[in-house]
Coordinates of N, CA and C in Angstrom, one line a residue:
M155 N -65.3 20.9 -14.3 CA -64.0 21.9 -15.4 C -63.2 21.1 -14.8
K156 N -63.1 20.4 -13.6 CA -61.5 19.6 -13.3 C -62.1 18.0 -13.8
N157 N -63.2 17.5 -14.0 CA -63.2 16.3 -15.1 C -63.1 17.3 -16.5
T158 N -62.8 18.0 -17.4 CA -61.9 18.6 -18.4 C -60.7 18.2 -18.3
G159 N -60.8 18.9 -16.9 CA -59.0 18.5 -16.9 C -57.9 17.6 -17.0
R160 N -59.0 16.4 -16.4 CA -58.5 14.4 -15.8 C -58.7 14.3 -17.6
N161 N -60.1 14.5 -18.5 CA -60.0 14.4 -18.9 C -58.9 14.4 -20.0
Y162 N -58.6 16.2 -20.8 CA -58.0 16.2 -21.3 C -55.8 15.7 -20.7
E163 N -55.2 15.4 -20.1 CA -54.5 14.9 -19.3 C -53.6 13.0 -19.0
D164 N -55.5 12.9 -19.4 CA -55.9 11.5 -19.5 C -54.7 11.2 -21.3
M165 N -56.2 12.4 -22.2 CA -55.7 11.5 -23.2 C -54.6 12.2 -23.7
T166 N -53.7 14.1 -23.3 CA -52.5 13.6 -24.0 C -51.5 13.0 -23.6
H167 N -51.8 12.0 -22.1 CA -51.2 11.3 -22.0 C -50.9 9.7 -22.9
F168 N -51.8 9.4 -23.2 CA -52.4 8.5 -23.9 C -51.9 8.5 -25.3
Y169 N -52.0 9.9 -26.1 CA -51.7 10.4 -27.6 C -49.8 10.5 -27.2
G170 N -49.7 10.6 -25.6 CA -48.0 11.1 -25.6 C -47.6 9.6 -26.4
R171 N -48.1 8.6 -25.7 CA -47.7 7.1 -24.9 C -46.9 7.3 -27.0
I172 N -48.3 7.3 -27.7 CA -47.9 6.6 -29.1 C -47.6 7.6 -29.9
W173 N -47.1 8.1 -29.9 CA -46.0 8.9 -30.9 C -44.8 8.3 -29.9
I174 N -44.6 8.4 -29.0 CA -42.8 8.4 -28.9 C -42.9 7.1 -29.1
L175 N -43.8 5.9 -27.9 CA -43.3 5.1 -29.2 C -43.4 4.7 -31.1
L176 N -43.8 5.5 -31.3 CA -43.5 5.7 -33.2 C -42.2 6.4 -33.7
A177 N -42.0 7.3 -32.6 CA -40.1 8.0 -33.1 C -39.4 7.5 -32.1
L178 N -39.4 6.4 -31.7 CA -38.2 5.1 -31.5 C -38.6 4.1 -32.7
G179 N -40.2 3.8 -33.6 CA -39.6 3.1 -34.6 C -38.9 3.0 -35.4
M180 N -39.6 4.5 -35.2 CA -38.5 4.9 -36.9 C -37.0 5.6 -36.8
I181 N -37.1 6.1 -35.6 CA -35.4 5.5 -35.3 C -34.5 4.5 -35.1
F182 N -35.0 3.2 -35.0 CA -34.1 1.6 -35.3 C -34.6 1.8 -37.2
S183 N -36.1 2.1 -37.2 CA -36.7 1.8 -38.6 C -35.6 1.7 -39.7
F184 N -35.2 2.6 -39.4 CA -33.8 2.7 -40.2 C -32.5 2.5 -40.9
P185 N -31.6 2.1 -39.8 CA -30.8 1.1 -40.1 C -31.2 -0.4 -39.6
A186 N -32.1 -0.4 -39.0 CA -32.3 -2.4 -40.2 C -32.9 -2.0 -41.2
A187 N -33.3 -1.4 -42.1 CA -33.5 -1.4 -43.1 C -32.4 -1.6 -44.3
A188 N -31.1 -1.2 -43.4 CA -29.8 -0.7 -44.0 C -29.2 -2.1 -44.0
C189 N -29.8 -2.5 -42.6 CA -29.1 -3.7 -42.8 C -29.7 -5.5 -43.7
I190 N -30.9 -4.5 -43.9 CA -31.4 -6.7 -43.9 C -31.7 -5.6 -45.6
Y191 N -31.8 -4.6 -46.1 CA -31.9 -4.7 -47.8 C -30.1 -5.1 -48.4
Y192 N -29.0 -4.4 -47.6 CA -27.1 -4.3 -47.6 C -27.6 -5.8 -47.4
D193 N -27.9 -6.3 -46.5 CA -27.0 -7.5 -45.7 C -26.0 -7.9 -44.9
A194 N -26.4 -6.8 -44.4 CA -24.7 -6.1 -43.9 C -24.9 -6.3 -42.6
W195 N -25.3 -6.9 -41.2 CA -25.2 -7.0 -40.3 C -24.0 -6.5 -38.6
P196 N -23.7 -5.2 -38.1 CA -23.1 -5.5 -37.3 C -22.9 -6.4 -36.3
E197 N -21.1 -6.4 -35.5 CA -21.7 -8.0 -34.3 C -21.6 -7.2 -33.0
L198 N -22.4 -8.5 -32.2 CA -23.6 -8.1 -31.8 C -21.8 -7.9 -30.2
E199 N -20.5 -8.2 -30.6 CA -19.6 -7.3 -29.4 C -19.0 -6.8 -29.7
A200 N -19.1 -5.8 -31.4 CA -18.9 -4.5 -31.3 C -20.5 -3.5 -31.0
V201 N -21.2 -4.0 -32.0 CA -22.4 -2.8 -30.6 C -22.2 -3.2 -29.4
A202 N -22.7 -4.1 -28.4 CA -21.9 -3.7 -27.0 C -21.3 -3.0 -26.5
K203 N -19.9 -3.2 -26.9 CA -19.4 -2.2 -26.7 C -18.8 -1.0 -27.4
G204 N -19.8 -0.5 -28.1 CA -20.7 0.5 -28.8 C -21.5 1.2 -27.4
L205 N -22.4 0.9 -26.7 CA -23.4 1.2 -26.3 C -22.6 1.0 -24.7
L206 N -21.5 0.6 -24.6 CA -21.3 0.6 -22.9 C -20.3 2.6 -22.7
G207 N -20.0 2.1 -24.1 CA -19.3 3.8 -23.6 C -20.3 4.7 -24.4
V208 N -21.4 4.6 -24.6 CA -22.2 6.1 -25.0 C -23.7 6.3 -24.1
A209 N -24.5 4.7 -23.8 CA -25.2 4.3 -23.2 C -25.9 5.4 -22.4
P210 N -24.9 4.7 -20.9 CA -25.0 5.4 -19.8 C -25.0 6.8 -19.4
I211 N -24.2 7.5 -20.9 CA -24.2 8.8 -20.4 C -25.9 9.4 -21.1
F212 N -26.6 8.7 -22.2 CA -27.0 9.6 -22.4 C -28.5 9.0 -21.9
W213 N -28.5 8.3 -20.8 CA -29.7 7.9 -19.5 C -29.8 8.8 -19.8
T214 N -28.2 8.5 -18.0 CA -29.0 9.9 -17.8 C -28.7 10.7 -18.4
V215 N -28.2 11.5 -19.2 CA -29.0 12.7 -18.9 C -30.1 12.8 -19.3
G216 N -30.9 11.4 -20.3 CA -32.2 11.9 -20.6 C -33.1 11.3 -18.8
F217 N -32.3 11.0 -18.0 CA -33.1 11.1 -16.9 C -33.1 12.1 -16.3
I218 N -32.3 12.6 -16.0 CA -32.4 13.9 -15.7 C -33.2 15.2 -16.9
E219 N -32.9 15.2 -17.9 CA -34.5 15.9 -18.5 C -35.0 15.8 -18.0
V220 N -35.8 14.2 -18.1 CA -37.4 14.0 -17.6 C -37.3 14.5 -16.9
I221 N -36.8 15.4 -15.5 CA -36.8 15.3 -14.0 C -37.1 16.5 -14.0
T222 N -36.1 17.3 -15.3 CA -35.7 18.8 -14.8 C -36.5 19.4 -15.8
F223 N -37.2 18.9 -17.0 CA -37.7 20.1 -18.4 C -39.6 19.8 -17.4
V224 N -39.7 18.9 -17.8 CA -41.4 18.0 -17.1 C -42.1 18.9 -17.0
P225 N -41.5 19.8 -14.9 CA -42.3 20.8 -14.5 C -42.2 21.8 -15.3
M226 N -41.4 22.1 -16.2 CA -41.3 23.2 -17.1 C -42.6 23.4 -18.2
L227 N -42.1 22.4 -19.0 CA -42.9 22.3 -19.9 C -44.4 21.5 -20.0
G228 N -44.8 21.4 -19.0 CA -46.4 20.6 -18.7 C -46.5 19.5 -19.3
T229 N -47.6 18.3 -19.6 CA -47.5 17.4 -20.1 C -46.9 17.9 -21.5
A230 N -48.4 18.5 -22.1 CA -48.1 18.0 -23.6 C -46.8 18.1 -24.2
G231 N -46.0 19.6 -23.8 CA -45.6 20.3 -24.5 C -44.4 19.6 -24.4
S232 N -44.4 18.6 -22.9 CA -43.2 17.1 -22.9 C -43.0 15.8 -23.9
Y233 N -44.3 15.4 -23.8 CA -44.2 15.1 -25.2 C -43.1 15.1 -26.5
L234 N -43.6 16.2 -27.0 CA -43.9 16.5 -28.2 C -42.3 17.6 -28.1
A235 N -41.7 17.6 -27.1 CA -40.1 18.2 -26.4 C -39.7 16.7 -27.3
F236 N -40.6 16.0 -26.3 CA -39.1 14.8 -26.5 C -39.2 14.0 -27.3
V237 N -39.8 13.9 -28.5 CA -40.1 13.3 -29.7 C -39.4 14.2 -30.8
T238 N -39.0 15.6 -30.7 CA -38.8 16.1 -31.3 C -37.6 16.8 -31.5
G239 N -37.1 16.3 -30.2 CA -36.1 16.4 -29.3 C -35.3 17.6 -29.1
N240 N -34.2 18.0 -29.5 CA -33.1 19.2 -28.9 C -33.9 20.0 -27.9
L241 N -34.0 20.0 -26.4 CA -34.5 20.0 -25.2 C -34.4 21.0 -24.6
T242 N -32.4 21.7 -24.9 CA -31.8 22.7 -24.1 C -31.2 23.6 -24.9
N243 N -31.5 23.4 -26.3 CA -31.0 24.0 -26.9 C -32.0 25.3 -27.4
L244 N -33.1 24.0 -27.7 CA -34.2 25.1 -28.4 C -35.7 25.3 -27.9
K245 N -36.2 23.8 -26.9 CA -37.1 23.5 -27.1 C -37.6 24.3 -25.5
V246 N -37.1 24.2 -24.4 CA -36.7 24.9 -23.0 C -37.1 26.2 -23.6
P247 N -36.0 27.1 -24.0 CA -36.0 27.8 -24.8 C -37.6 29.0 -24.7
A248 N -37.6 27.7 -25.8 CA -38.1 28.7 -26.5 C -40.0 29.3 -25.0
A249 N -40.1 27.7 -24.4 CA -41.0 27.7 -23.8 C -41.0 28.7 -22.4
L250 N -39.3 28.6 -21.6 CA -39.7 30.1 -20.8 C -40.1 31.3 -21.8
T251 N -39.2 31.6 -22.2 CA -39.5 32.7 -23.2 C -41.3 32.9 -23.3
A252 N -42.2 32.0 -24.2 CA -42.6 32.8 -23.5 C -43.8 32.9 -22.7
M253 N -43.4 31.3 -22.1 CA -44.5 32.0 -20.6 C -43.9 33.3 -19.8
E254 N -43.2 33.6 -20.3 CA -42.2 34.8 -19.6 C -43.2 35.9 -20.4
N255 N -43.4 35.9 -22.2 CA -44.3 36.9 -22.4 C -45.5 37.5 -22.5
A256 N -45.9 36.0 -21.4 CA -47.3 36.2 -21.6 C -47.9 35.8 -19.8
H257 N -46.2 36.4 -18.5 CA -47.2 36.1 -17.9 C -47.8 35.3 -17.3
V258 N -47.2 34.5 -18.1 CA -47.9 32.8 -17.2 C -46.7 31.8 -15.6
K259 N -47.4 31.0 -15.5 CA -46.2 30.5 -14.5 C -45.4 29.2 -14.9
P260 N -45.1 28.6 -15.1 CA -44.4 27.2 -15.2 C -45.6 26.1 -14.0
G261 N -46.3 25.3 -15.4 CA -47.5 24.5 -13.8 C -48.8 24.8 -13.7
T262 N -49.0 25.5 -14.3 CA -50.6 25.8 -14.2 C -51.2 26.0 -16.0
E263 N -52.6 26.3 -16.2 CA -53.4 25.1 -17.2 C -52.7 26.5 -17.6
E264 N -52.7 28.0 -17.8 CA -52.2 28.6 -18.9 C -50.6 28.0 -19.1
G265 N -49.9 28.1 -18.0 CA -48.7 27.5 -18.4 C -48.2 26.3 -19.3
E266 N -48.6 25.6 -18.8 CA -49.1 24.1 -19.8 C -49.5 25.0 -21.0
V267 N -50.7 25.5 -21.1 CA -51.1 25.3 -23.0 C -49.9 26.6 -23.5
I268 N -49.2 27.7 -23.2 CA -48.6 28.4 -24.0 C -47.4 27.2 -24.6
S269 N -47.2 26.9 -23.9 CA -45.7 26.2 -22.9 C -46.4 25.3 -24.6
T270 N -47.3 24.5 -24.7 CA -47.3 23.5 -26.0 C -47.2 23.8 -26.8
I271 N -48.1 25.1 -26.9 CA -48.0 26.3 -28.5 C -47.0 26.8 -29.1
A272 N -45.7 27.0 -28.0 CA -44.5 27.7 -27.8 C -43.5 26.0 -29.2
V273 N -43.8 25.3 -27.4 CA -42.8 23.9 -28.5 C -42.9 23.6 -29.6
A274 N -44.8 23.4 -30.1 CA -44.8 22.8 -30.9 C -44.7 24.5 -32.5
T275 N -44.3 24.7 -32.6 CA -44.0 25.9 -33.1 C -42.4 26.0 -33.4
S276 N -42.0 25.7 -32.1 CA -40.5 25.9 -32.5 C -39.6 24.3 -32.9
S277 N -40.9 23.4 -32.9 CA -40.7 22.4 -33.4 C -41.4 22.4 -35.0
I278 N -42.8 23.3 -35.8 CA -42.1 23.1 -36.6 C -41.3 24.5 -37.8
V279 N -40.5 25.8 -36.9 CA -39.6 26.1 -37.7 C -38.5 25.7 -37.6
T280 N -38.7 24.9 -36.7 CA -36.3 24.2 -36.6 C -36.1 23.1 -38.0
T281 N -37.5 22.2 -38.2 CA -38.2 22.2 -39.0 C -38.0 22.2 -40.8
A282 N -38.9 23.7 -40.0 CA -38.8 24.7 -42.3 C -37.3 24.6 -42.3
V283 N -36.5 25.2 -41.0 CA -34.9 26.0 -41.4 C -34.5 24.2 -41.8
I284 N -34.3 23.4 -41.0 CA -33.6 22.5 -41.9 C -33.9 22.2 -43.2
A285 N -35.1 21.4 -43.6 CA -35.3 21.8 -44.6 C -34.6 23.0 -45.7
I286 N -34.7 24.1 -45.9 CA -34.7 25.1 -46.6 C -32.7 25.1 -46.0
G287 N -32.5 25.2 -44.7 CA -30.5 25.2 -44.9 C -30.5 23.5 -45.7
V288 N -31.0 22.7 -45.6 CA -30.6 20.9 -46.3 C -30.8 21.8 -47.8
A289 N -31.2 22.0 -48.7 CA -32.0 22.6 -49.9 C -30.3 23.8 -50.3
L290 N -30.6 24.4 -49.5 CA -29.1 25.4 -50.2 C -27.9 25.3 -48.8
L291 N -28.2 24.4 -48.7 CA -26.2 23.4 -48.1 C -25.3 23.5 -48.8
V292 N -25.6 23.1 -50.1 CA -24.7 23.5 -51.0 C -23.8 25.3 -50.9
P293 N -25.5 26.0 -51.8 CA -24.4 27.3 -52.8 C -24.3 28.0 -50.8
L294 N -24.6 27.6 -50.1 CA -24.1 28.1 -48.6 C -23.0 27.8 -47.9
T295 N -22.3 27.1 -48.4 CA -20.6 26.3 -47.3 C -20.0 27.3 -47.6
P296 N -19.8 28.1 -48.7 CA -18.9 28.9 -48.8 C -19.6 30.4 -47.6
I297 N -20.0 30.3 -47.7 CA -21.0 31.8 -46.6 C -20.9 31.8 -45.3
L298 N -21.4 30.4 -44.8 CA -20.9 29.4 -43.1 C -19.8 29.4 -42.4
N299 N -18.9 29.5 -43.9 CA -16.6 28.4 -43.8 C -16.8 30.2 -43.2
S300 N -17.0 31.6 -43.9 CA -15.9 32.6 -44.0 C -16.1 32.9 -42.5
P301 N -14.1 33.3 -42.2 CA -14.2 34.0 -40.6 C -14.5 35.1 -40.8
V302 N -14.9 35.9 -41.1 CA -16.3 37.0 -40.7 C -17.0 36.8 -39.5
L303 N -18.4 36.0 -41.0 CA -19.1 35.2 -40.2 C -19.4 34.1 -38.1
K304 N -17.9 32.9 -38.8 CA -18.2 31.5 -38.6 C -17.9 32.3 -36.4
P305 N -17.1 33.4 -36.1 CA -17.7 33.8 -34.4 C -19.0 34.5 -34.3
A306 N -20.4 34.7 -35.3 CA -21.2 34.9 -34.8 C -22.0 33.6 -34.0
F307 N -22.1 32.5 -35.5 CA -22.0 30.7 -35.1 C -21.7 30.7 -34.2
D308 N -21.0 30.2 -33.9 CA -19.7 30.0 -32.7 C -20.9 30.0 -31.3
N309 N -21.2 31.5 -31.5 CA -21.5 32.3 -29.7 C -23.5 32.2 -29.9
I310 N -24.6 31.9 -31.0 CA -25.0 31.7 -31.3 C -26.0 31.1 -29.5
L311 N -25.9 29.8 -29.6 CA -26.2 29.6 -28.1 C -26.3 30.0 -27.0
P312 N -24.4 30.5 -26.8 CA -24.1 31.1 -25.6 C -25.4 32.8 -24.8
S313 N -25.3 33.5 -26.4 CA -26.2 34.9 -26.9 C -28.4 34.4 -26.7
L314 N -28.0 33.3 -26.9 CA -29.4 32.4 -26.0 C -30.1 32.6 -25.9
F315 N -28.8 32.0 -24.7 CA -29.0 31.7 -22.7 C -28.2 32.8 -22.2
G316 N -27.5 33.9 -23.0 CA -27.7 35.4 -21.8 C -29.1 36.0 -21.9
G317 N -29.4 35.7 -23.0 CA -30.5 36.6 -23.3 C -31.9 36.0 -22.1
L318 N -31.5 34.7 -21.6 CA -32.7 34.5 -21.1 C -32.2 33.9 -19.9
A319 N -30.7 34.5 -19.6 CA -30.3 34.6 -17.8 C -30.3 36.2 -17.1
V320 N -30.6 37.0 -18.5 CA -30.5 38.9 -17.5 C -32.2 38.5 -17.4
V321 N -32.9 38.0 -17.7 CA -35.0 38.0 -17.3 C -35.2 37.5 -15.6
Y322 N -33.9 36.4 -16.2 CA -34.1 35.6 -14.4 C -33.3 36.3 -13.2
V323 N -31.9 36.1 -13.9 CA -31.2 36.3 -13.6 C -31.6 38.6 -12.3
S324 N -32.2 39.2 -12.7 CA -32.5 39.5 -12.8 C -34.0 39.5 -11.6
K325 N -34.8 38.7 -11.7 CA -36.0 39.0 -10.4 C -35.5 38.4 -9.6
N326 N -34.6 37.6 -9.8 CA -34.1 36.6 -8.7 C -32.4 36.4 -8.2
W327 N -31.9 37.7 -8.8 CA -30.5 38.0 -8.6 C -29.4 37.7 -7.2
K328 N -30.3 37.2 -6.2 CA -29.6 36.9 -5.0 C -29.8 35.1 -4.6
I329 N -30.2 34.6 -5.6 CA -30.1 33.2 -6.2 C -29.3 32.5 -6.4
S330 N -29.6 33.0 -7.6 CA -28.6 32.9 -8.8 C -27.5 33.8 -8.6
I331 N -27.1 33.8 -7.4 CA -25.5 33.5 -6.8 C -24.6 32.7 -6.5
A332 N -25.2 31.7 -6.1 CA -24.1 30.3 -5.4 C -24.4 30.0 -7.0
P333 N -25.9 29.1 -7.4 CA -25.1 28.2 -9.1 C -24.0 29.5 -10.2
L334 N -24.2 30.8 -10.2 CA -23.5 30.7 -11.1 C -22.1 31.0 -10.4
V335 N -21.9 31.5 -9.1 CA -20.3 31.1 -8.8 C -19.7 29.9 -9.4
F336 N -21.0 28.9 -9.0 CA -20.0 27.0 -8.7 C -20.0 27.0 -10.0
M337 N -20.3 27.1 -10.6 CA -20.7 26.9 -12.8 C -19.2 27.5 -12.8
V338 N -19.0 28.3 -12.5 CA -17.6 29.6 -13.3 C -16.3 29.3 -13.0
V339 N -16.9 29.0 -11.3 CA -14.5 28.3 -10.8 C -15.4 26.6 -10.6
L340 N -16.1 25.9 -11.7 CA -16.3 24.6 -12.3 C -15.7 24.5 -13.5
F341 N -16.3 25.5 -14.6 CA -15.6 25.6 -15.5 C -14.0 26.2 -16.0
L342 N -13.9 27.8 -15.0 CA -11.8 27.5 -15.5 C -11.8 26.5 -15.3
L343 N -11.8 25.7 -13.7 CA -11.6 24.4 -14.0 C -11.3 23.7 -13.8
V344 N -12.5 22.8 -14.7 CA -12.8 21.8 -15.8 C -12.8 22.3 -16.9
P345 N -12.7 23.4 -18.1 CA -13.6 23.2 -19.2 C -13.7 22.6 -20.2
S346 N -13.3 20.9 -20.1 CA -14.1 19.6 -20.9 C -15.8 20.2 -20.6
L347 N -15.5 20.2 -19.2 CA -17.3 19.8 -19.1 C -18.0 21.1 -19.6
S348 N -17.7 21.0 -20.5 CA -19.1 23.0 -21.0 C -19.8 22.2 -22.3
G349 N -18.9 20.8 -22.2 CA -19.8 20.0 -23.1 C -21.1 18.9 -22.2
S350 N -20.9 18.5 -20.8 CA -22.1 19.0 -20.8 C -23.3 19.2 -20.0
V351 N -23.6 19.5 -20.1 CA -24.7 21.4 -19.9 C -25.9 19.9 -20.0
G352 N -26.1 18.9 -20.9 CA -27.6 17.9 -20.2 C -27.4 17.7 -18.4
V353 N -25.7 17.6 -18.1 CA -26.3 16.9 -15.9 C -26.1 18.6 -16.1
L354 N -25.3 19.0 -16.0 CA -24.9 20.9 -15.0 C -26.3 21.4 -15.3
V355 N -27.6 21.4 -16.0 CA -28.2 21.5 -15.5 C -29.1 21.5 -14.3
P356 N -29.4 20.6 -14.4 CA -29.6 20.0 -12.5 C -29.6 20.7 -12.3
V357 N -28.1 20.6 -11.6 CA -27.1 20.9 -10.9 C -27.1 22.2 -10.4
G358 N -26.7 22.5 -11.0 CA -27.2 24.1 -10.9 C -28.9 24.5 -10.7
A359 N -30.0 23.7 -10.7 CA -31.5 23.7 -10.4 C -30.8 23.7 -8.6
I360 N -30.2 21.9 -8.5 CA -30.0 21.7 -7.5 C -29.8 22.8 -6.1
I361 N -28.5 23.5 -7.1 CA -27.1 24.8 -5.8 C -28.8 25.9 -5.7
A362 N -29.9 25.9 -6.4 CA -30.3 27.3 -7.2 C -31.5 27.3 -5.7
I363 N -31.8 26.3 -5.9 CA -32.8 25.3 -4.6 C -32.9 25.1 -2.9
A364 N -31.4 25.0 -3.0 CA -30.7 25.1 -1.4 C -30.2 26.7 -1.0
A365 N -29.6 27.1 -2.1 CA -29.3 28.6 -2.1 C -30.6 29.1 -1.2
A366 N -31.7 29.3 -1.9 CA -32.6 29.8 -2.0 C -33.9 29.1 -0.2
R367 N -33.4 28.2 -0.5 CA -33.8 28.1 1.4 C -32.9 28.5 1.4
V368 N -31.8 28.9 1.7 CA -31.0 29.1 3.1 C -31.5 31.0 3.7
L369 N -31.7 30.9 1.9 CA -32.0 31.9 1.4 C -33.7 33.0 2.6
Y370 N -34.2 32.0 2.2 CA -35.7 32.8 2.7 C -35.8 32.1 4.2
K371 N -35.0 31.0 5.5 CA -34.7 30.7 6.7 C -34.4 32.1 7.0
K372 N -32.9 33.0 5.9 CA -33.1 33.5 6.8 C -33.4 36.0 7.3
G373 N -34.2 35.1 5.8 CA -35.6 35.9 6.3 C -34.8 37.4 4.6
M374 N -34.4 36.6 4.2 CA -33.2 37.6 2.7 C -33.9 37.4 2.5
L375 N -35.5 36.5 1.6 CA -35.7 36.8 0.1 C -37.4 36.9 0.8

């Protein structure tokens, strides 16, 4: 069984790296093809200025997401999630909810299997929904822009994380107090940080770990 697990991980890393490289190639292929076809290349100075403004943020968020999400998703789930994207909004909540319903923990073999299935299912459903949405975009535009439905669409993400929070906070409410208070105070003082979810998620995780250690030492857990 040990050798089988090792072979599985080796093959997962092997194919995962291939798909990551293929995804990078596809991402860069369209702008490169467009530049070649229209013979219109951006100036190097303009590209450098644009990268200096956004690249450090994406690099930081990407590094933090790898450290934070990989232990949750497992090997195969992480490769699949990082190729298909949208981890914070879709892949991670789907994996955590699936593991919660299956009564398995992240980092275990069972959790690896459930997480991979959840991420794969989420990717397939997302692709199907996007395809349907693109096909129906024009006829559905008046409905989607309706003032009656707009508040519902604006609160989809908060409601998703609210449902997840109820499950985990109810189980570890003592640990959740410190990161919850910190985030509430932070967003009240600096509302503009609400768009920096990718950076603040690991910050909340670090605060929760520190609070758990303190509570454990005091015998409160």
